[in-house]
PDB file of C-alpha atoms and ligand atoms in Angstrom:
ATOM      1  CA  UNK A   1     -12.587-104.008 -15.161  1.00 87.00           C
ATOM      2  CA  UNK A   2     -10.289-106.796 -15.693  1.00 92.00           C
ATOM      3  CA  UNK A   3     -11.297-110.394 -15.754  1.00 94.00           C
ATOM      4  CA  UNK A   4      -9.566-110.865 -12.620  1.00 90.00           C
ATOM      5  CA  UNK A   5     -11.073-108.049 -10.887  1.00 92.00           C
ATOM      6  CA  UNK A   6     -14.735-109.168 -11.895  1.00 92.00           C
ATOM      7  CA  UNK A   7     -14.265-112.625 -10.515  1.00 90.00           C
ATOM      8  CA  UNK A   8     -12.783-111.353  -7.008  1.00 88.00           C
ATOM      9  CA  UNK A   9     -15.535-108.654  -6.849  1.00 89.00           C
ATOM     10  CA  UNK A  10     -18.594-110.779  -7.603  1.00 88.00           C
ATOM     11  CA  UNK A  11     -17.385-113.456  -4.964  1.00 75.00           C
ATOM     12  CA  UNK A  12     -19.140-116.811  -5.147  1.00 74.00           C
ATOM     13  CA  UNK A  13     -22.525-115.302  -7.514  1.00 81.00           C
ATOM     14  CA  UNK A  14     -20.840-116.070 -11.030  1.00 88.00           C
ATOM     15  CA  UNK A  15     -21.527-119.253 -12.539  1.00 91.00           C
ATOM     16  CA  UNK A  16     -19.628-119.855 -15.708  1.00 91.00           C
ATOM     17  CA  UNK A  17     -15.705-120.593 -16.355  1.00 91.00           C
ATOM     18  CA  UNK A  18     -14.015-117.334 -16.587  1.00 93.00           C
ATOM     19  CA  UNK A  19     -10.723-119.076 -16.692  1.00 91.00           C
ATOM     20  CA  UNK A  20      -9.922-118.714 -20.619  1.00 90.00           C
ATOM     21  CA  UNK A  21     -12.072-115.219 -20.967  1.00 95.00           C
ATOM     22  CA  UNK A  22     -10.163-112.784 -22.764  1.00 95.00           C
ATOM     23  CA  UNK A  23      -9.654-109.074 -21.494  1.00 94.00           C
ATOM     24  CA  UNK A  24     -12.861-108.216 -23.251  1.00 93.00           C
ATOM     25  CA  UNK A  25     -14.536-111.034 -21.399  1.00 96.00           C
ATOM     26  CA  UNK A  26     -15.375-113.087 -24.592  1.00 97.00           C
ATOM     27  CA  UNK A  27     -14.482-116.659 -25.039  1.00 97.00           C
ATOM     28  CA  UNK A  28     -14.207-119.020 -27.780  1.00 97.00           C
ATOM     29  CA  UNK A  29     -17.311-121.491 -27.740  1.00 97.00           C
ATOM     30  CA  UNK A  30     -16.228-125.112 -27.524  1.00 96.00           C
ATOM     31  CA  UNK A  31     -18.675-126.984 -29.233  1.00 97.00           C
ATOM     32  CA  UNK A  32     -16.937-130.434 -27.906  1.00 97.00           C
ATOM     33  CA  UNK A  33     -18.196-129.553 -24.233  1.00 96.00           C
ATOM     34  CA  UNK A  34     -21.813-130.041 -24.912  1.00 98.00           C
ATOM     35  CA  UNK A  35     -22.851-133.785 -24.067  1.00 97.00           C
ATOM     36  CA  UNK A  36     -25.541-135.754 -25.610  1.00 98.00           C
ATOM     37  CA  UNK A  37     -27.650-135.135 -22.496  1.00 97.00           C
ATOM     38  CA  UNK A  38     -26.861-131.344 -22.853  1.00 98.00           C
ATOM     39  CA  UNK A  39     -28.072-131.407 -26.564  1.00 98.00           C
ATOM     40  CA  UNK A  40     -31.359-133.751 -25.138  1.00 98.00           C
ATOM     41  CA  UNK A  41     -31.918-131.165 -22.630  1.00 98.00           C
ATOM     42  CA  UNK A  42     -31.798-128.324 -25.227  1.00 98.00           C
ATOM     43  CA  UNK A  43     -34.203-130.027 -27.483  1.00 98.00           C
ATOM     44  CA  UNK A  44     -36.611-130.547 -24.666  1.00 98.00           C
ATOM     45  CA  UNK A  45     -36.762-126.980 -23.917  1.00 98.00           C
ATOM     46  CA  UNK A  46     -36.758-125.812 -27.213  1.00 98.00           C
ATOM     47  CA  UNK A  47     -39.867-127.959 -28.116  1.00 98.00           C
ATOM     48  CA  UNK A  48     -41.696-126.728 -24.767  1.00 97.00           C
ATOM     49  CA  UNK A  49     -41.037-123.254 -25.562  1.00 98.00           C
ATOM     50  CA  UNK A  50     -41.488-123.171 -29.225  1.00 98.00           C
ATOM     51  CA  UNK A  51     -45.144-124.441 -28.460  1.00 97.00           C
ATOM     52  CA  UNK A  52     -45.514-121.682 -26.195  1.00 97.00           C
ATOM     53  CA  UNK A  53     -44.354-118.829 -28.279  1.00 98.00           C
ATOM     54  CA  UNK A  54     -46.270-119.690 -30.923  1.00 96.00           C
ATOM     55  CA  UNK A  55     -49.501-118.417 -29.380  1.00 93.00           C
ATOM     56  CA  UNK A  56     -47.667-115.624 -27.754  1.00 98.00           C
ATOM     57  CA  UNK A  57     -44.981-114.088 -29.087  1.00 98.00           C
ATOM     58  CA  UNK A  58     -44.721-111.132 -31.646  1.00 98.00           C
ATOM     59  CA  UNK A  59     -45.027-112.771 -35.222  1.00 97.00           C
ATOM     60  CA  UNK A  60     -41.466-110.868 -36.670  1.00 97.00           C
ATOM     61  CA  UNK A  61     -39.938-112.882 -33.752  1.00 98.00           C
ATOM     62  CA  UNK A  62     -41.641-115.897 -34.533  1.00 98.00           C
ATOM     63  CA  UNK A  63     -40.475-115.622 -38.168  1.00 98.00           C
ATOM     64  CA  UNK A  64     -36.743-115.441 -37.563  1.00 98.00           C
ATOM     65  CA  UNK A  65     -37.100-118.147 -34.994  1.00 98.00           C
ATOM     66  CA  UNK A  66     -38.435-120.442 -37.454  1.00 97.00           C
ATOM     67  CA  UNK A  67     -35.790-119.061 -40.220  1.00 97.00           C
ATOM     68  CA  UNK A  68     -32.904-119.807 -37.520  1.00 97.00           C
ATOM     69  CA  UNK A  69     -34.134-123.476 -36.581  1.00 94.00           C
ATOM     70  CA  UNK A  70     -32.285-123.976 -33.735  1.00 98.00           C
ATOM     71  CA  UNK A  71     -34.614-127.366 -32.307  1.00 98.00           C
ATOM     72  CA  UNK A  72     -32.171-129.748 -32.793  1.00 97.00           C
ATOM     73  CA  UNK A  73     -29.162-129.296 -30.839  1.00 97.00           C
ATOM     74  CA  UNK A  74     -27.257-126.104 -29.297  1.00 98.00           C
ATOM     75  CA  UNK A  75     -26.579-123.975 -32.033  1.00 98.00           C
ATOM     76  CA  UNK A  76     -23.065-123.045 -33.144  1.00 98.00           C
ATOM     77  CA  UNK A  77     -22.513-119.469 -32.378  1.00 98.00           C
ATOM     78  CA  UNK A  78     -20.436-119.208 -35.929  1.00 97.00           C
ATOM     79  CA  UNK A  79     -23.116-120.318 -38.028  1.00 97.00           C
ATOM     80  CA  UNK A  80     -25.676-118.104 -36.045  1.00 98.00           C
ATOM     81  CA  UNK A  81     -23.203-115.150 -35.999  1.00 98.00           C
ATOM     82  CA  UNK A  82     -22.781-115.226 -40.000  1.00 98.00           C
ATOM     83  CA  UNK A  83     -26.150-115.297 -40.804  1.00 97.00           C
ATOM     84  CA  UNK A  84     -26.750-112.406 -38.659  1.00 98.00           C
ATOM     85  CA  UNK A  85     -23.907-110.093 -40.037  1.00 98.00           C
ATOM     86  CA  UNK A  86     -25.608-110.526 -43.300  1.00 97.00           C
ATOM     87  CA  UNK A  87     -29.027-109.277 -42.257  1.00 97.00           C
ATOM     88  CA  UNK A  88     -28.649-106.696 -39.363  1.00 98.00           C
ATOM     89  CA  UNK A  89     -24.718-106.493 -39.239  1.00 98.00           C
ATOM     90  CA  UNK A  90     -24.818-107.960 -35.833  1.00 98.00           C
ATOM     91  CA  UNK A  91     -22.405-110.483 -34.404  1.00 98.00           C
ATOM     92  CA  UNK A  92     -22.914-112.900 -31.611  1.00 98.00           C
ATOM     93  CA  UNK A  93     -20.094-113.332 -29.213  1.00 98.00           C
ATOM     94  CA  UNK A  94     -19.503-115.706 -26.974  1.00 98.00           C
ATOM     95  CA  UNK A  95     -19.354-114.776 -22.973  1.00 98.00           C
ATOM     96  CA  UNK A  96     -19.088-117.384 -19.607  1.00 97.00           C
ATOM     97  CA  UNK A  97     -21.626-115.533 -18.136  1.00 96.00           C
ATOM     98  CA  UNK A  98     -22.602-112.406 -16.890  1.00 95.00           C
ATOM     99  CA  UNK A  99     -20.125-109.619 -17.552  1.00 96.00           C
ATOM    100  CA  UNK A 100     -19.696-106.088 -16.154  1.00 95.00           C
ATOM    101  CA  UNK A 101     -22.228-103.470 -17.251  1.00 94.00           C
ATOM    102  CA  UNK A 102     -19.956-101.411 -19.304  1.00 95.00           C
ATOM    103  CA  UNK A 103     -18.283-104.740 -21.420  1.00 96.00           C
ATOM    104  CA  UNK A 104     -22.059-105.524 -21.954  1.00 97.00           C
ATOM    105  CA  UNK A 105     -22.742-101.746 -22.989  1.00 97.00           C
ATOM    106  CA  UNK A 106     -19.855-101.913 -25.159  1.00 97.00           C
ATOM    107  CA  UNK A 107     -20.447-104.892 -26.856  1.00 97.00           C
ATOM    108  CA  UNK A 108     -23.901-103.727 -27.908  1.00 98.00           C
ATOM    109  CA  UNK A 109     -22.729-100.301 -28.924  1.00 98.00           C
ATOM    110  CA  UNK A 110     -20.753-102.095 -31.458  1.00 98.00           C
ATOM    111  CA  UNK A 111     -23.287-104.366 -32.786  1.00 98.00           C
ATOM    112  CA  UNK A 112     -22.149-107.278 -30.685  1.00 98.00           C
ATOM    113  CA  UNK A 113     -24.271-109.519 -28.637  1.00 98.00           C
ATOM    114  CA  UNK A 114     -22.945-111.183 -25.556  1.00 98.00           C
ATOM    115  CA  UNK A 115     -24.326-114.893 -25.719  1.00 98.00           C
ATOM    116  CA  UNK A 116     -23.736-117.409 -22.770  1.00 98.00           C
ATOM    117  CA  UNK A 117     -21.913-120.340 -23.448  1.00 98.00           C
ATOM    118  CA  UNK A 118     -23.551-122.923 -20.764  1.00 97.00           C
ATOM    119  CA  UNK A 119     -26.689-124.465 -20.370  1.00 97.00           C
ATOM    120  CA  UNK A 120     -28.782-124.852 -17.374  1.00 96.00           C
ATOM    121  CA  UNK A 121     -29.223-128.048 -15.253  1.00 96.00           C
ATOM    122  CA  UNK A 122     -32.090-130.603 -15.789  1.00 96.00           C
ATOM    123  CA  UNK A 123     -33.394-129.442 -12.254  1.00 95.00           C
ATOM    124  CA  UNK A 124     -33.466-126.103 -13.708  1.00 95.00           C
ATOM    125  CA  UNK A 125     -35.677-126.802 -16.730  1.00 95.00           C
ATOM    126  CA  UNK A 126     -38.588-124.382 -15.598  1.00 93.00           C
ATOM    127  CA  UNK A 127     -36.770-121.703 -13.819  1.00 92.00           C
ATOM    128  CA  UNK A 128     -33.582-120.003 -13.640  1.00 91.00           C
ATOM    129  CA  UNK A 129     -32.518-116.597 -12.602  1.00 89.00           C
ATOM    130  CA  UNK A 130     -28.698-115.827 -14.713  1.00 92.00           C
ATOM    131  CA  UNK A 131     -28.732-115.704 -18.493  1.00 96.00           C
ATOM    132  CA  UNK A 132     -27.933-119.601 -19.775  1.00 97.00           C
ATOM    133  CA  UNK A 133     -27.477-120.078 -23.545  1.00 98.00           C
ATOM    134  CA  UNK A 134     -31.434-121.097 -23.943  1.00 98.00           C
ATOM    135  CA  UNK A 135     -32.338-117.608 -22.727  1.00 98.00           C
ATOM    136  CA  UNK A 136     -29.480-115.988 -24.704  1.00 98.00           C
ATOM    137  CA  UNK A 137     -30.170-118.173 -28.298  1.00 98.00           C
ATOM    138  CA  UNK A 138     -34.054-118.213 -27.715  1.00 98.00           C
ATOM    139  CA  UNK A 139     -35.258-115.126 -26.299  1.00 98.00           C
ATOM    140  CA  UNK A 140     -32.689-112.539 -27.471  1.00 98.00           C
ATOM    141  CA  UNK A 141     -31.089-114.012 -30.800  1.00 98.00           C
ATOM    142  CA  UNK A 142     -34.012-114.282 -33.186  1.00 98.00           C
ATOM    143  CA  UNK A 143     -34.875-110.525 -32.707  1.00 98.00           C
ATOM    144  CA  UNK A 144     -31.309-109.310 -33.549  1.00 98.00           C
ATOM    145  CA  UNK A 145     -32.505-110.126 -37.387  1.00 98.00           C
ATOM    146  CA  UNK A 146     -35.317-107.385 -37.475  1.00 98.00           C
ATOM    147  CA  UNK A 147     -33.771-104.212 -38.482  1.00 97.00           C
ATOM    148  CA  UNK A 148     -35.306-101.706 -35.869  1.00 96.00           C
ATOM    149  CA  UNK A 149     -35.168-103.931 -33.199  1.00 97.00           C
ATOM    150  CA  UNK A 150     -31.245-104.297 -33.732  1.00 98.00           C
ATOM    151  CA  UNK A 151     -30.946-100.735 -33.947  1.00 97.00           C
ATOM    152  CA  UNK A 152     -32.597-100.068 -30.868  1.00 98.00           C
ATOM    153  CA  UNK A 153     -30.314-102.635 -29.066  1.00 98.00           C
ATOM    154  CA  UNK A 154     -27.222-100.604 -30.406  1.00 98.00           C
ATOM    155  CA  UNK A 155     -28.591 -97.027 -29.591  1.00 97.00           C
ATOM    156  CA  UNK A 156     -29.167 -98.708 -25.731  1.00 98.00           C
ATOM    157  CA  UNK A 157     -25.720 -99.762 -25.454  1.00 98.00           C
ATOM    158  CA  UNK A 158     -24.552 -96.292 -26.700  1.00 98.00           C
ATOM    159  CA  UNK A 159     -26.799 -94.295 -24.127  1.00 98.00           C
ATOM    160  CA  UNK A 160     -25.779 -96.770 -21.487  1.00 98.00           C
ATOM    161  CA  UNK A 161     -22.298 -95.777 -22.043  1.00 98.00           C
ATOM    162  CA  UNK A 162     -23.294 -92.340 -21.731  1.00 97.00           C
ATOM    163  CA  UNK A 163     -25.540 -92.942 -18.343  1.00 98.00           C
ATOM    164  CA  UNK A 164     -22.433 -94.798 -16.833  1.00 97.00           C
ATOM    165  CA  UNK A 165     -20.304 -91.486 -17.363  1.00 96.00           C
ATOM    166  CA  UNK A 166     -22.900 -89.595 -15.825  1.00 97.00           C
ATOM    167  CA  UNK A 167     -23.278 -91.460 -12.689  1.00 95.00           C
ATOM    168  CA  UNK A 168     -24.748 -94.582 -10.884  1.00 95.00           C
ATOM    169  CA  UNK A 169     -28.148 -93.011 -10.772  1.00 96.00           C
ATOM    170  CA  UNK A 170     -28.552 -92.703 -14.457  1.00 97.00           C
ATOM    171  CA  UNK A 171     -27.190 -95.901 -15.105  1.00 96.00           C
ATOM    172  CA  UNK A 172     -29.884 -97.509 -12.631  1.00 96.00           C
ATOM    173  CA  UNK A 173     -32.418 -95.435 -14.817  1.00 97.00           C
ATOM    174  CA  UNK A 174     -31.445 -97.046 -18.116  1.00 97.00           C
ATOM    175  CA  UNK A 175     -31.187-100.112 -16.596  1.00 97.00           C
ATOM    176  CA  UNK A 176     -34.958-100.303 -16.324  1.00 97.00           C
ATOM    177  CA  UNK A 177     -35.602 -99.329 -19.805  1.00 98.00           C
ATOM    178  CA  UNK A 178     -33.647-102.619 -20.378  1.00 98.00           C
ATOM    179  CA  UNK A 179     -35.405-104.638 -18.072  1.00 98.00           C
ATOM    180  CA  UNK A 180     -38.913-103.626 -19.040  1.00 98.00           C
ATOM    181  CA  UNK A 181     -38.219-103.525 -22.728  1.00 98.00           C
ATOM    182  CA  UNK A 182     -35.649-105.921 -24.094  1.00 98.00           C
ATOM    183  CA  UNK A 183     -36.093-108.324 -21.280  1.00 98.00           C
ATOM    184  CA  UNK A 184     -39.952-108.187 -20.478  1.00 98.00           C
ATOM    185  CA  UNK A 185     -41.534-106.059 -22.975  1.00 98.00           C
ATOM    186  CA  UNK A 186     -44.956-106.465 -24.476  1.00 98.00           C
ATOM    187  CA  UNK A 187     -45.887-105.080 -27.847  1.00 98.00           C
ATOM    188  CA  UNK A 188     -49.350-104.361 -29.465  1.00 98.00           C
ATOM    189  CA  UNK A 189     -50.248-105.888 -32.430  1.00 97.00           C
ATOM    190  CA  UNK A 190     -53.307-106.330 -34.825  1.00 95.00           C
ATOM    191  CA  UNK A 191     -53.928-109.365 -33.575  1.00 92.00           C
ATOM    192  CA  UNK A 192     -53.437-108.462 -29.924  1.00 96.00           C
ATOM    193  CA  UNK A 193     -51.271-107.963 -27.185  1.00 98.00           C
ATOM    194  CA  UNK A 194     -47.671-109.850 -27.768  1.00 98.00           C
ATOM    195  CA  UNK A 195     -44.426-110.499 -25.969  1.00 98.00           C
ATOM    196  CA  UNK A 196     -40.988-109.829 -27.476  1.00 98.00           C
ATOM    197  CA  UNK A 197     -38.834-109.467 -24.187  1.00 98.00           C
ATOM    198  CA  UNK A 198     -36.669-112.246 -24.191  1.00 98.00           C
ATOM    199  CA  UNK A 199     -36.898-112.842 -20.426  1.00 97.00           C
ATOM    200  CA  UNK A 200     -40.489-113.743 -20.850  1.00 98.00           C
ATOM    201  CA  UNK A 201     -40.034-115.516 -24.258  1.00 98.00           C
ATOM    202  CA  UNK A 202     -37.593-117.665 -22.774  1.00 97.00           C
ATOM    203  CA  UNK A 203     -39.856-118.165 -19.816  1.00 96.00           C
ATOM    204  CA  UNK A 204     -42.669-121.312 -19.625  1.00 95.00           C
ATOM    205  CA  UNK A 205     -44.338-119.541 -16.975  1.00 95.00           C
ATOM    206  CA  UNK A 206     -44.077-116.045 -17.402  1.00 97.00           C
ATOM    207  CA  UNK A 207     -45.064-115.962 -21.447  1.00 97.00           C
ATOM    208  CA  UNK A 208     -48.656-117.174 -20.388  1.00 97.00           C
ATOM    209  CA  UNK A 209     -48.981-115.159 -17.308  1.00 97.00           C
ATOM    210  CA  UNK A 210     -47.916-112.040 -19.130  1.00 98.00           C
ATOM    211  CA  UNK A 211     -50.727-112.074 -21.437  1.00 98.00           C
ATOM    212  CA  UNK A 212     -53.221-113.944 -19.858  1.00 97.00           C
ATOM    213  CA  UNK A 213     -53.323-113.250 -16.462  1.00 97.00           C
ATOM    214  CA  UNK A 214     -55.485-110.686 -14.981  1.00 97.00           C
ATOM    215  CA  UNK A 215     -53.377-109.873 -12.426  1.00 95.00           C
ATOM    216  CA  UNK A 216     -50.296-107.800 -13.641  1.00 96.00           C
ATOM    217  CA  UNK A 217     -50.765-104.115 -14.963  1.00 96.00           C
ATOM    218  CA  UNK A 218     -50.123-103.417 -18.424  1.00 97.00           C
ATOM    219  CA  UNK A 219     -49.024-100.116 -19.121  1.00 97.00           C
ATOM    220  CA  UNK A 220     -48.397 -98.131 -22.079  1.00 98.00           C
ATOM    221  CA  UNK A 221     -44.581 -97.225 -23.040  1.00 98.00           C
ATOM    222  CA  UNK A 222     -43.760 -94.496 -20.514  1.00 98.00           C
ATOM    223  CA  UNK A 223     -40.126 -93.838 -20.624  1.00 98.00           C
ATOM    224  CA  UNK A 224     -39.762 -91.528 -17.500  1.00 97.00           C
ATOM    225  CA  UNK A 225     -42.155 -94.083 -15.886  1.00 97.00           C
ATOM    226  CA  UNK A 226     -40.052 -97.155 -16.763  1.00 98.00           C
ATOM    227  CA  UNK A 227     -37.064 -95.130 -15.517  1.00 98.00           C
ATOM    228  CA  UNK A 228     -38.719 -94.714 -11.907  1.00 97.00           C
ATOM    229  CA  UNK A 229     -40.002 -98.148 -11.784  1.00 97.00           C
ATOM    230  CA  UNK A 230     -38.211-100.597  -9.448  1.00 95.00           C
ATOM    231  CA  UNK A 231     -38.455-104.455 -10.478  1.00 95.00           C
ATOM    232  CA  UNK A 232     -37.971-107.880  -8.788  1.00 92.00           C
ATOM    233  CA  UNK A 233     -35.304-109.918 -10.897  1.00 91.00           C
ATOM    234  CA  UNK A 234     -36.751-113.322  -9.424  1.00 89.00           C
ATOM    235  CA  UNK A 235     -40.401-113.023  -9.810  1.00 92.00           C
ATOM    236  CA  UNK A 236     -42.994-112.778 -12.597  1.00 95.00           C
ATOM    237  CA  UNK A 237     -42.861-108.643 -13.291  1.00 96.00           C
ATOM    238  CA  UNK A 238     -45.605-106.393 -12.239  1.00 95.00           C
ATOM    239  CA  UNK A 239     -46.269-103.797 -14.314  1.00 96.00           C
ATOM    240  CA  UNK A 240     -45.243-104.484 -18.054  1.00 98.00           C
ATOM    241  CA  UNK A 241     -44.936-101.960 -20.331  1.00 98.00           C
ATOM    242  CA  UNK A 242     -46.358-102.553 -23.769  1.00 98.00           C
ATOM    243  CA  UNK A 243     -44.865-100.469 -26.780  1.00 98.00           C
ATOM    244  CA  UNK A 244     -46.617-100.091 -30.487  1.00 98.00           C
ATOM    245  CA  UNK A 245     -43.833-100.851 -32.385  1.00 97.00           C
ATOM    246  CA  UNK A 246     -40.026-100.971 -32.429  1.00 97.00           C
ATOM    247  CA  UNK A 247     -40.142 -97.978 -34.789  1.00 97.00           C
ATOM    248  CA  UNK A 248     -41.958 -95.848 -32.076  1.00 97.00           C
ATOM    249  CA  UNK A 249     -39.664 -97.181 -29.618  1.00 98.00           C
ATOM    250  CA  UNK A 250     -36.868 -96.097 -31.194  1.00 97.00           C
ATOM    251  CA  UNK A 251     -38.274 -92.713 -31.750  1.00 97.00           C
ATOM    252  CA  UNK A 252     -39.040 -92.482 -28.527  1.00 97.00           C
ATOM    253  CA  UNK A 253     -36.230 -93.169 -26.825  1.00 97.00           C
ATOM    254  CA  UNK A 254     -33.877 -91.215 -29.166  1.00 95.00           C
ATOM    255  CA  UNK A 255     -33.543 -87.747 -27.386  1.00 96.00           C
ATOM    256  CA  UNK A 256     -30.659 -86.799 -24.805  1.00 96.00           C
ATOM    257  CA  UNK A 257     -31.434 -88.581 -21.646  1.00 97.00           C
ATOM    258  CA  UNK A 258     -29.388 -86.327 -19.673  1.00 97.00           C
ATOM    259  CA  UNK A 259     -31.742 -83.857 -18.412  1.00 97.00           C
ATOM    260  CA  UNK A 260     -34.415 -86.075 -17.749  1.00 97.00           C
ATOM    261  CA  UNK A 261     -32.057 -88.141 -15.427  1.00 97.00           C
ATOM    262  CA  UNK A 262     -31.705 -84.894 -13.573  1.00 95.00           C
ATOM    263  CA  UNK A 263     -35.305 -84.103 -13.258  1.00 96.00           C
ATOM    264  CA  UNK A 264     -35.759 -87.693 -12.376  1.00 96.00           C
ATOM    265  CA  UNK A 265     -33.860 -88.411  -9.680  1.00 92.00           C
ATOM    266  CA  UNK A 266     -35.599 -85.720  -7.633  1.00 90.00           C
ATOM    267  CA  UNK A 267     -39.071 -87.812  -7.924  1.00 93.00           C
ATOM    268  CA  UNK A 268     -40.206 -90.722  -5.956  1.00 90.00           C
ATOM    269  CA  UNK A 269     -39.685 -94.375  -7.342  1.00 92.00           C
ATOM    270  CA  UNK A 270     -42.324 -96.498  -7.819  1.00 91.00           C
ATOM    271  CA  UNK A 271     -41.964 -99.032  -5.607  1.00 80.00           C
ATOM    272  CA  UNK A 272     -41.747-102.873  -6.186  1.00 79.00           C
ATOM    273  CA  UNK A 273     -44.985-105.090  -5.085  1.00 74.00           C
ATOM    274  CA  UNK A 274     -43.721-106.441  -1.728  1.00 73.00           C
TER     275      UNK A 274
HETATM  276  N1  HBI B 301     -23.958-109.835 -18.785  1.00 80.09           N
HETATM  277  N2  HBI B 301     -23.823-112.013 -20.406  1.00 80.09           N
HETATM  278  C1  HBI B 301     -24.590-110.983 -19.772  1.00 80.09           C
HETATM  279  N3  HBI B 301     -25.833-110.829 -20.118  1.00 80.09           N
HETATM  280  C2  HBI B 301     -26.472-109.816 -19.725  1.00 80.09           C
HETATM  281  O1  HBI B 301     -28.155-109.856 -20.222  1.00 80.09           O
HETATM  282  C3  HBI B 301     -26.072-109.130 -18.992  1.00 80.09           C
HETATM  283  C4  HBI B 301     -24.643-108.774 -18.741  1.00 80.09           C
HETATM  284  N4  HBI B 301     -23.811-108.072 -17.709  1.00 80.09           N
HETATM  285  C5  HBI B 301     -24.680-106.808 -17.317  1.00 80.09           C
HETATM  286  C6  HBI B 301     -26.251-106.716 -17.805  1.00 80.09           C
HETATM  287  N5  HBI B 301     -26.811-107.503 -18.550  1.00 80.09           N
HETATM  288  C7  HBI B 301     -26.979-105.580 -17.399  1.00 80.09           C
HETATM  289  O2  HBI B 301     -26.213-104.248 -17.087  1.00 80.09           O
HETATM  290  C8  HBI B 301     -28.237-105.173 -18.207  1.00 80.09           C
HETATM  291  O3  HBI B 301     -29.277-106.042 -18.021  1.00 80.09           O
HETATM  292  C9  HBI B 301     -28.604-103.869 -18.093  1.00 80.09           C
HETATM  293 FE1   FE B 302     -31.348-111.213 -21.293  1.00 80.09          FE
END
């Protein structure tokens, strides 16, 4: 899909400046557009969330987050990307905001992580639906330094491209896998249940809720159950799925999903909570 067509078909829902986007939807990150107020907002977001993740996030994530040390100002993607390339061969590429599914999957399949350039407004301090630079950098980027996670995300991109060729139902099913792992996944560790999903890691409310609340279900990772589970994009999740390790996650998703899609499309979906 071309940039123009994406803008036209997305209507007024798109947030971000697509005028300078290249055909592959990437842009250059212009550090000069960030104001002192933006950096100050970033600092406050970072400081608040850093305190929270220390008690709730997966330890490997915390190690990489600490190494990155993005606490002082909005990060320069080129610096982060250079370090990342040395660690796992992934790169950070700047994008104006949401990009089409196939473009997104193509980038993941080639170990490039699309990172949004804009920062939320002060009044969105606690909550925002779409990914902004804080969600992408704080939530996603640290785990790209984890070897097994990095491999999982690339395999996901390759698998999602294949699902797109099979049709819309397969794409919905593999989209749920992204949602319940990369965005909202939990992991069992020797020190208890921890968060690795970026949607939770970058959320002040959900990080506490996902671990401490007695309300949501926390089900063991189950690929086929996930593929049949509908979700809300604008409220806390129920259920969450809990993986044992990134190695196990890679192993449990390494097979060809083609026959799985064919079987599951005949089965009922687990309805989302009202
Ligand atoms: N674009 N920038 C951006 N970030 C995303 O997380 C993203 C996207 N486009 C599509 C997309 N995610 C979905 O297809 C995935 O959530 C499966
Ligand atoms: Fe995300």
